[in-house]
Amino acid sequence: MFKARFSALSILDSCFYRFSTACSKSLNQYFLADGTVLVMDNAFNVPRSILSKIGKQLHTRNDHPLGIIRNRIEAYFAKSRFLDQGSYFFKCYDNLSPIVSIVDNFDNLCFPSNHPGRSPTDTYYINSNHVLRTHTTAHDVSLMSSQSFIHNGKFITIGDVYRRDEIDSVHYPVFHQVEGVCLFSRPELSFLDKKYEKISSIKVSNIQPEHINNQRNVELVVTDMKREIEGLMKNLFGHDILFEWIPGEFPFTSPSYELEIILNGKRLEVCGCGVLKNSILEKAYGKYHDSSIAWAFGFGLERLAMVLFDIPDIRYFWSEDSRFISQFSENANNNFDDFKPIKFVPLSKYPPNIRDLSFWLSGNAKALDFDHNTVYEIIREEASDLVESAAIVSI
Ligand code: DAH
């Protein structure tokens, strides 16, 4: 699978070359992406640096900070939840192609036709019908409608997303998101009612017209969503964390919320979420669906990983420097319960450059007389702090 990805990429790359060197936006340049033949047209606006990121799958590398955090999130959602006589868990999808149709990325999610997110100044277009997904929400409708027997409307999607964005220490045009969806059938809703019967009902506003006669269901679903997300955050960051839920606005949910966490006195916006619009469920299940109501959330992995591991710059995640990745390898093997995130140690901005030096000791000097510190001093005098470490290998 992976191999195919790479060969697809090289075709993709060479097409881009032909495309850009010809300097004409000629039509009908075919290329493959995950086995699909696509046609570039005048809408194509993806630079080589971005194309080269497709297929890297950083989130599936177990020793990478994004892979470590993803494994924890996946383990959290893979645990069974009990509802009276049944149980469920969330199925994880982490390998879906980032090239999606504009129907999946925007239309199915009720983005108005003039939404700025659709603009080629914000979004990478492969052609007028396909984009590099701008969020993992793009898979919600297709996953709900297909294979619903496998996940029962309860799944998480993890993957790389692309936005034409400024570049600084916290923004990068490629990053990773997790999307979660949890659909409740009518029987499940009555179990949920029992599960939360002791919890005083929370106030919800912006209830969709379809749910107006069933306000209790909306409250139950919002309660469940908040508990799941807060549980995840505690699992990642420990129990010394405060939560603030703020009303939000997304084209595909109502009511909508944003979550801010307060950790060590610092406030961080982490997540958007809400109750999926009924029209979206209709797209997945048809007009007379019986799958009553669903919550959904989405958040960025980098933002969380930066806090968890103290990584100061989002660009580190793309580093090929082994001094970066090797720092986290111990966390890759931690089991779920005794996880202590490793704190990042800054690297020199220079690439590693290892040199071996050998020399003879002059005259009658014996190995035992040899003064290591003199050698270190010479190195320091000559190369100043550019030398990060020096070690005597043998005498
Ligand atoms: N897709 C949104 C984004 O990229 C995040 C999001 C917000 C996902 C609310 C959701 C949701 O599922 O309900 O900013």
Coordinates of N, CA and C and ligand atoms in Angstrom, one line a residue, residues 109 111 134-138 140 161 163 175 177-181 225 249-250 252-253 255-258 271-276 295-299, ligand 1:
L109 N -21.3 19.2 3.7 CA -21.2 19.8 5.1 C -21.8 21.1 5.2
F111 N -21.4 23.9 3.6 CA -20.6 25.2 3.4 C -21.4 26.0 2.3
T134 N -9.4 19.9 3.5 CA -9.0 21.0 4.5 C -9.3 20.6 5.9
H135 N -10.0 19.5 6.1 CA -10.3 19.0 7.4 C -10.8 17.5 7.3
T136 N -10.6 16.8 8.4 CA -11.0 15.4 8.3 C -12.5 15.2 8.4
T137 N -13.2 16.3 8.6 CA -14.7 16.2 8.6 C -15.2 15.8 7.2
A138 N -14.3 16.0 6.2 CA -14.6 15.7 4.8 C -15.1 14.2 4.7
D140 N -16.9 12.5 6.9 CA -18.0 12.1 7.8 C -19.2 11.5 7.0
V161 N -4.1 17.2 6.8 CA -5.1 18.2 6.2 C -4.2 19.4 5.6
R163 N -4.1 23.4 4.2 CA -4.7 24.8 4.1 C -3.6 25.7 3.7
F175 N -1.1 20.0 8.2 CA -1.1 19.5 9.6 C -2.0 18.3 9.8
Q177 N -5.3 16.2 11.7 CA -6.5 16.4 12.5 C -7.1 15.0 12.9
V178 N -7.8 15.1 14.0 CA -8.6 13.9 14.4 C -10.1 14.4 14.3
E179 N -10.9 13.6 13.7 CA -12.3 13.8 13.7 C -13.0 12.7 14.4
G180 N -14.0 13.0 15.2 CA -14.8 11.9 15.9 C -16.2 12.1 15.6
V181 N -16.9 11.0 15.3 CA -18.4 11.0 15.1 C -19.0 10.0 15.9
M225 N -21.0 14.1 24.5 CA -19.8 14.6 23.7 C -18.8 15.3 24.6
E249 N -19.4 28.2 16.1 CA -20.2 28.2 14.9 C -19.5 27.5 13.8
F250 N -20.1 26.4 13.3 CA -19.6 25.7 12.1 C -20.8 25.4 11.2
F252 N -21.7 22.9 9.8 CA -22.3 21.5 9.8 C -22.8 21.1 11.1
T253 N -22.8 21.9 12.1 CA -23.3 21.5 13.4 C -24.2 22.6 14.0
P255 N -26.4 22.7 18.0 CA -25.5 23.7 18.5 C -24.0 23.3 18.2
S256 N -23.2 24.4 18.3 CA -21.7 24.2 18.1 C -21.0 24.7 19.3
Y257 N -19.8 24.1 19.6 CA -19.0 24.6 20.7 C -17.5 24.6 20.3
E258 N -16.8 25.4 21.1 CA -15.4 25.3 21.0 C -14.9 25.0 22.4
C271 N -10.4 22.6 20.3 CA -11.3 21.6 19.6 C -12.6 22.4 19.2
G272 N -13.2 22.0 18.0 CA -14.5 22.4 17.6 C -15.4 21.2 17.7
C273 N -16.7 21.4 18.0 CA -17.6 20.2 18.0 C -19.0 20.6 18.0
G274 N -19.9 19.7 18.0 CA -21.3 20.0 18.0 C -22.2 18.9 17.6
V275 N -23.5 19.2 17.5 CA -24.5 18.2 17.1 C -24.6 18.3 15.5
L276 N -24.3 17.2 14.8 CA -24.4 17.3 13.4 C -25.7 17.7 12.9
W295 N -23.2 13.4 17.6 CA -22.3 14.5 17.8 C -21.0 14.3 17.0
A296 N -20.2 15.4 16.8 CA -19.0 15.2 16.1 C -18.0 16.3 16.7
F297 N -16.7 15.9 16.6 CA -15.7 16.9 17.0 C -14.5 16.9 16.0
G298 N -13.7 17.9 16.0 CA -12.5 17.9 15.2 C -11.4 18.7 15.9
F299 N -10.2 18.2 16.0 CA -9.1 19.0 16.5 C -7.7 18.7 15.8
Ligands
DAH1 N1 -13.7 20.7 10.8 C1 -13.4 21.8 11.7 C2 -12.1 22.5 11.4 O1 -11.3 22.0 10.7 C3 -13.4 21.2 13.1 C4 -14.7 20.7 13.6 C5 -15.5 21.6 14.2 C6 -15.0 19.4 13.4 C7 -16.8 21.1 14.7 C8 -16.3 18.9 13.8 C9 -17.1 19.8 14.5 O2 -16.7 17.7 13.7 O3 -18.3 19.4 14.9 O4 -11.9 23.6 11.9

